[in-house]
């Protein structure tokens, strides 16, 4: 996941460990079980049935094991992603859903050999990873002096020293706190915008401290965003340890680094979104979209980002099907392609299904890892509708009290893949999880299946299934007056 919603999503901790909710959460009232809610009471028995079935089910984890161990990472344009698409279609068909794929053209960036080393004042290899979409260095690489900066203000102050240099952004990501959550949103801009802002002053390459609060010499990749009005220069992320080493050496005297990247930007490749439906019984043309993204970066296995998200939604629909719970409206599972470096799948879905968006009563996304569910974030769409949605979810989450998923946070960004539906007025909801350790492995070789707890993933399935079912079965839209 790349959206700033992670600042919110990573910040919720188990209610049992909180003296009070974080101060920055909009609803700071302590959770008190509510009675007398007509809608919640209407679905109390159904919710209990879904919870019991989810706790006995490991279908999501089994699906994730096939996706990660058997296929692995799945970058747009890669053979692995194209193997994942028919796998997911087949899984949903086996579960009794009406499933198919929809063609999407996606960017095709390929990582090549890459390495770096300190040249002066000492000779030592540097651990790094090219940023997604980076251009290559010349074949022989680049050797240049390093200018270290810690924020945009310092970059501007050193502008006269930057021409011909490699700029290192050594900006630590703040550690997680109960009050503010993760500091991803405070530092990811140096990764996305840093290369072009350094190029503006004549830099020949950039290095960025990995966007994580802690790591054991593990580099974190992620997308950059070149300004097409400026030169495109090579860019890579270095480990926390190497960023600090270079910083200390530069404080004592000149430092130079050799950088070598052989990445390529190839012509767009064919990919696809995956669609699976549990058709509604009374209002099949009205739709609740639940989804996550199929693709991942080309490192690790994409287990938390976002294998866990898409299998959660697939299993939520499959669980309802097995229980014979067919709602009034259609529940549509969407596996979006190319979230990581283009969101082409999200944009294509919104365009292809434009005529259905007025009848799409809710969009729910999971893209913050397969950790224990803590509630939901209500995305910004129309202000009055968001208030009504927040109020109704605040009542409905009492049904999730057994798994601690009782927080409702408003005013956030619910997800990058459902965001293109927002201009059409589709209500946006993101699954809120206990993501305190998410950024330790985000976009790294360590995002592997062993980091996912099957029981927590099953709780995610329960939370998604219950709220999706209610949204699809309720007499009126949840954001209706």
PDB file of N, CA, C and O in Angstrom, residues 207-248:
ATOM      1  N   UNK A 207      20.078   9.073  -3.570  1.00  0.00           N
ATOM      2  CA  UNK A 207      19.882   7.973  -2.642  1.00  0.00           C
ATOM      3  C   UNK A 207      18.925   8.464  -1.574  1.00  0.00           C
ATOM      4  O   UNK A 207      18.963   9.634  -1.187  1.00  0.00           O
ATOM      5  N   UNK A 208      18.052   7.594  -1.099  1.00  0.00           N
ATOM      6  CA  UNK A 208      17.109   7.969  -0.047  1.00  0.00           C
ATOM      7  C   UNK A 208      17.163   6.934   1.060  1.00  0.00           C
ATOM      8  O   UNK A 208      17.277   5.733   0.792  1.00  0.00           O
ATOM      9  N   UNK A 209      17.170   7.420   2.284  1.00  0.00           N
ATOM     10  CA  UNK A 209      17.080   6.523   3.435  1.00  0.00           C
ATOM     11  C   UNK A 209      15.767   5.744   3.323  1.00  0.00           C
ATOM     12  O   UNK A 209      14.707   6.314   3.068  1.00  0.00           O
ATOM     13  N   UNK A 210      15.805   4.433   3.504  1.00  0.00           N
ATOM     14  CA  UNK A 210      14.603   3.616   3.403  1.00  0.00           C
ATOM     15  C   UNK A 210      13.502   4.146   4.309  1.00  0.00           C
ATOM     16  O   UNK A 210      13.759   4.562   5.448  1.00  0.00           O
ATOM     17  N   UNK A 211      12.269   4.123   3.784  1.00  0.00           N
ATOM     18  CA  UNK A 211      11.132   4.688   4.512  1.00  0.00           C
ATOM     19  C   UNK A 211      10.619   3.634   5.504  1.00  0.00           C
ATOM     20  O   UNK A 211       9.697   2.870   5.235  1.00  0.00           O
ATOM     21  N   UNK A 212      11.258   3.597   6.643  1.00  0.00           N
ATOM     22  CA  UNK A 212      10.929   2.681   7.723  1.00  0.00           C
ATOM     23  C   UNK A 212      11.535   3.242   8.998  1.00  0.00           C
ATOM     24  O   UNK A 212      12.533   3.966   8.942  1.00  0.00           O
ATOM     25  N   UNK A 213      10.941   2.905  10.115  1.00  0.00           N
ATOM     26  CA  UNK A 213      11.478   3.380  11.390  1.00  0.00           C
ATOM     27  C   UNK A 213      12.562   2.465  11.930  1.00  0.00           C
ATOM     28  O   UNK A 213      13.374   2.871  12.748  1.00  0.00           O
ATOM     29  N   UNK A 214      12.556   1.207  11.492  1.00  0.00           N
ATOM     30  CA  UNK A 214      13.598   0.288  11.943  1.00  0.00           C
ATOM     31  C   UNK A 214      13.788  -0.813  10.916  1.00  0.00           C
ATOM     32  O   UNK A 214      12.859  -1.235  10.243  1.00  0.00           O
ATOM     33  N   UNK A 215      15.017  -1.265  10.795  1.00  0.00           N
ATOM     34  CA  UNK A 215      15.346  -2.337   9.865  1.00  0.00           C
ATOM     35  C   UNK A 215      16.714  -2.883  10.216  1.00  0.00           C
ATOM     36  O   UNK A 215      17.557  -2.166  10.755  1.00  0.00           O
ATOM     37  N   UNK A 216      16.920  -4.129   9.893  1.00  0.00           N
ATOM     38  CA  UNK A 216      18.225  -4.745  10.108  1.00  0.00           C
ATOM     39  C   UNK A 216      18.959  -4.797   8.772  1.00  0.00           C
ATOM     40  O   UNK A 216      19.025  -5.805   8.096  1.00  0.00           O
ATOM     41  N   UNK A 217      19.468  -3.669   8.374  1.00  0.00           N
ATOM     42  CA  UNK A 217      20.189  -3.464   7.104  1.00  0.00           C
ATOM     43  C   UNK A 217      19.403  -4.032   5.921  1.00  0.00           C
ATOM     44  O   UNK A 217      19.919  -4.770   5.083  1.00  0.00           O
ATOM     45  N   UNK A 218      18.130  -3.674   5.895  1.00  0.00           N
ATOM     46  CA  UNK A 218      17.207  -4.150   4.869  1.00  0.00           C
ATOM     47  C   UNK A 218      16.682  -2.949   4.085  1.00  0.00           C
ATOM     48  O   UNK A 218      16.019  -2.082   4.648  1.00  0.00           O
ATOM     49  N   UNK A 219      16.956  -2.858   2.782  1.00  0.00           N
ATOM     50  CA  UNK A 219      16.478  -1.701   2.020  1.00  0.00           C
ATOM     51  C   UNK A 219      15.020  -1.874   1.593  1.00  0.00           C
ATOM     52  O   UNK A 219      14.558  -2.981   1.340  1.00  0.00           O
ATOM     53  N   UNK A 220      14.295  -0.744   1.532  1.00  0.00           N
ATOM     54  CA  UNK A 220      12.869  -0.724   1.182  1.00  0.00           C
ATOM     55  C   UNK A 220      12.692  -0.002  -0.143  1.00  0.00           C
ATOM     56  O   UNK A 220      13.058   1.168  -0.273  1.00  0.00           O
ATOM     57  N   UNK A 221      12.078  -0.675  -1.111  1.00  0.00           N
ATOM     58  CA  UNK A 221      11.808  -0.024  -2.390  1.00  0.00           C
ATOM     59  C   UNK A 221      10.468   0.695  -2.344  1.00  0.00           C
ATOM     60  O   UNK A 221       9.846   0.839  -1.292  1.00  0.00           O
ATOM     61  N   UNK A 222       9.987   1.139  -3.484  1.00  0.00           N
ATOM     62  CA  UNK A 222       8.738   1.877  -3.597  1.00  0.00           C
ATOM     63  C   UNK A 222       8.812   2.800  -4.792  1.00  0.00           C
ATOM     64  O   UNK A 222       9.892   3.056  -5.341  1.00  0.00           O
ATOM     65  N   UNK A 223       7.668   3.298  -5.204  1.00  0.00           N
ATOM     66  CA  UNK A 223       7.599   4.099  -6.420  1.00  0.00           C
ATOM     67  C   UNK A 223       8.159   5.495  -6.213  1.00  0.00           C
ATOM     68  O   UNK A 223       8.038   6.076  -5.138  1.00  0.00           O
ATOM     69  N   UNK A 224       8.772   6.007  -7.269  1.00  0.00           N
ATOM     70  CA  UNK A 224       9.113   7.430  -7.322  1.00  0.00           C
ATOM     71  C   UNK A 224       8.187   8.088  -8.332  1.00  0.00           C
ATOM     72  O   UNK A 224       7.469   7.413  -9.074  1.00  0.00           O
ATOM     73  N   UNK A 225       8.196   9.398  -8.350  1.00  0.00           N
ATOM     74  CA  UNK A 225       7.310  10.154  -9.239  1.00  0.00           C
ATOM     75  C   UNK A 225       8.131  11.238  -9.919  1.00  0.00           C
ATOM     76  O   UNK A 225       8.314  12.326  -9.383  1.00  0.00           O
ATOM     77  N   UNK A 226       8.637  10.921 -11.114  1.00  0.00           N
ATOM     78  CA  UNK A 226       9.447  11.896 -11.837  1.00  0.00           C
ATOM     79  C   UNK A 226       8.601  13.071 -12.323  1.00  0.00           C
ATOM     80  O   UNK A 226       7.467  12.892 -12.759  1.00  0.00           O
ATOM     81  N   UNK A 227       9.191  14.260 -12.241  1.00  0.00           N
ATOM     82  CA  UNK A 227       8.622  15.450 -12.870  1.00  0.00           C
ATOM     83  C   UNK A 227       9.126  15.458 -14.314  1.00  0.00           C
ATOM     84  O   UNK A 227      10.330  15.577 -14.560  1.00  0.00           O
ATOM     85  N   UNK A 228       8.215  15.313 -15.261  1.00  0.00           N
ATOM     86  CA  UNK A 228       8.623  15.200 -16.666  1.00  0.00           C
ATOM     87  C   UNK A 228       9.245  16.473 -17.231  1.00  0.00           C
ATOM     88  O   UNK A 228       9.795  16.455 -18.330  1.00  0.00           O
ATOM     89  N   UNK A 229       9.182  17.556 -16.467  1.00  0.00           N
ATOM     90  CA  UNK A 229       9.812  18.797 -16.917  1.00  0.00           C
ATOM     91  C   UNK A 229      11.283  18.869 -16.528  1.00  0.00           C
ATOM     92  O   UNK A 229      11.992  19.804 -16.918  1.00  0.00           O
ATOM     93  N   UNK A 230      11.742  17.874 -15.746  1.00  0.00           N
ATOM     94  CA  UNK A 230      13.120  17.875 -15.258  1.00  0.00           C
ATOM     95  C   UNK A 230      13.831  16.603 -15.694  1.00  0.00           C
ATOM     96  O   UNK A 230      13.182  15.605 -16.036  1.00  0.00           O
ATOM     97  N   UNK A 231      15.174  16.610 -15.689  1.00  0.00           N
ATOM     98  CA  UNK A 231      15.900  15.389 -16.065  1.00  0.00           C
ATOM     99  C   UNK A 231      15.555  14.232 -15.122  1.00  0.00           C
ATOM    100  O   UNK A 231      15.364  14.427 -13.918  1.00  0.00           O
ATOM    101  N   UNK A 232      15.456  13.033 -15.689  1.00  0.00           N
ATOM    102  CA  UNK A 232      15.232  11.836 -14.886  1.00  0.00           C
ATOM    103  C   UNK A 232      16.588  11.258 -14.496  1.00  0.00           C
ATOM    104  O   UNK A 232      17.391  10.913 -15.367  1.00  0.00           O
ATOM    105  N   UNK A 233      16.829  11.187 -13.197  1.00  0.00           N
ATOM    106  CA  UNK A 233      18.128  10.714 -12.719  1.00  0.00           C
ATOM    107  C   UNK A 233      17.942   9.420 -11.937  1.00  0.00           C
ATOM    108  O   UNK A 233      16.889   9.154 -11.369  1.00  0.00           O
ATOM    109  N   UNK A 234      18.964   8.548 -11.906  1.00  0.00           N
ATOM    110  CA  UNK A 234      18.861   7.285 -11.181  1.00  0.00           C
ATOM    111  C   UNK A 234      18.594   7.515  -9.693  1.00  0.00           C
ATOM    112  O   UNK A 234      19.094   8.477  -9.093  1.00  0.00           O
ATOM    113  N   UNK A 235      17.813   6.594  -9.096  1.00  0.00           N
ATOM    114  CA  UNK A 235      17.434   6.756  -7.695  1.00  0.00           C
ATOM    115  C   UNK A 235      17.320   5.396  -7.029  1.00  0.00           C
ATOM    116  O   UNK A 235      16.760   4.458  -7.598  1.00  0.00           O
ATOM    117  N   UNK A 236      17.831   5.315  -5.818  1.00  0.00           N
ATOM    118  CA  UNK A 236      17.793   4.058  -5.065  1.00  0.00           C
ATOM    119  C   UNK A 236      17.609   4.351  -3.588  1.00  0.00           C
ATOM    120  O   UNK A 236      17.913   5.448  -3.109  1.00  0.00           O
ATOM    121  N   UNK A 237      17.092   3.357  -2.871  1.00  0.00           N
ATOM    122  CA  UNK A 237      16.972   3.444  -1.412  1.00  0.00           C
ATOM    123  C   UNK A 237      18.125   2.689  -0.783  1.00  0.00           C
ATOM    124  O   UNK A 237      18.513   1.610  -1.244  1.00  0.00           O
ATOM    125  N   UNK A 238      18.677   3.257   0.286  1.00  0.00           N
ATOM    126  CA  UNK A 238      19.742   2.595   1.042  1.00  0.00           C
ATOM    127  C   UNK A 238      19.213   2.251   2.432  1.00  0.00           C
ATOM    128  O   UNK A 238      18.190   2.765   2.874  1.00  0.00           O
ATOM    129  N   UNK A 239      19.903   1.386   3.106  1.00  0.00           N
ATOM    130  CA  UNK A 239      19.477   1.003   4.448  1.00  0.00           C
ATOM    131  C   UNK A 239      19.675   2.149   5.425  1.00  0.00           C
ATOM    132  O   UNK A 239      20.442   3.092   5.181  1.00  0.00           O
ATOM    133  N   UNK A 240      18.968   2.069   6.530  1.00  0.00           N
ATOM    134  CA  UNK A 240      19.152   3.040   7.608  1.00  0.00           C
ATOM    135  C   UNK A 240      20.612   3.093   8.023  1.00  0.00           C
ATOM    136  O   UNK A 240      21.194   4.176   8.211  1.00  0.00           O
ATOM    137  N   UNK A 241      21.211   1.926   8.181  1.00  0.00           N
ATOM    138  CA  UNK A 241      22.591   1.853   8.672  1.00  0.00           C
ATOM    139  C   UNK A 241      23.563   2.535   7.713  1.00  0.00           C
ATOM    140  O   UNK A 241      24.450   3.298   8.134  1.00  0.00           O
ATOM    141  N   UNK A 242      23.382   2.286   6.391  1.00  0.00           N
ATOM    142  CA  UNK A 242      24.302   2.888   5.430  1.00  0.00           C
ATOM    143  C   UNK A 242      24.042   4.374   5.255  1.00  0.00           C
ATOM    144  O   UNK A 242      24.988   5.157   5.032  1.00  0.00           O
ATOM    145  N   UNK A 243      22.788   4.782   5.371  1.00  0.00           N
ATOM    146  CA  UNK A 243      22.492   6.218   5.301  1.00  0.00           C
ATOM    147  C   UNK A 243      23.180   6.963   6.435  1.00  0.00           C
ATOM    148  O   UNK A 243      23.789   8.033   6.232  1.00  0.00           O
ATOM    149  N   UNK A 244      23.107   6.404   7.626  1.00  0.00           N
ATOM    150  CA  UNK A 244      23.739   7.065   8.772  1.00  0.00           C
ATOM    151  C   UNK A 244      25.259   7.030   8.670  1.00  0.00           C
ATOM    152  O   UNK A 244      25.944   7.981   9.078  1.00  0.00           O
ATOM    153  N   UNK A 245      25.814   5.928   8.135  1.00  0.00           N
ATOM    154  CA  UNK A 245      27.268   5.857   7.942  1.00  0.00           C
ATOM    155  C   UNK A 245      27.737   6.960   7.004  1.00  0.00           C
ATOM    156  O   UNK A 245      28.714   7.682   7.299  1.00  0.00           O
ATOM    157  N   UNK A 246      27.069   7.086   5.867  1.00  0.00           N
ATOM    158  CA  UNK A 246      27.456   8.114   4.904  1.00  0.00           C
ATOM    159  C   UNK A 246      27.326   9.499   5.526  1.00  0.00           C
ATOM    160  O   UNK A 246      28.182  10.375   5.334  1.00  0.00           O
ATOM    161  N   UNK A 247      26.282   9.697   6.292  1.00  0.00           N
ATOM    162  CA  UNK A 247      26.053  10.989   6.946  1.00  0.00           C
ATOM    163  C   UNK A 247      27.207  11.315   7.909  1.00  0.00           C
ATOM    164  O   UNK A 247      27.739  12.438   7.924  1.00  0.00           O
ATOM    165  N   UNK A 248      27.600  10.325   8.701  1.00  0.00           N
ATOM    166  CA  UNK A 248      28.702  10.568   9.652  1.00  0.00           C
ATOM    167  C   UNK A 248      30.002  10.864   8.925  1.00  0.00           C
ATOM    168  O   UNK A 248      30.760  11.778   9.307  1.00  0.00           O
TER     169      UNK A 248
END
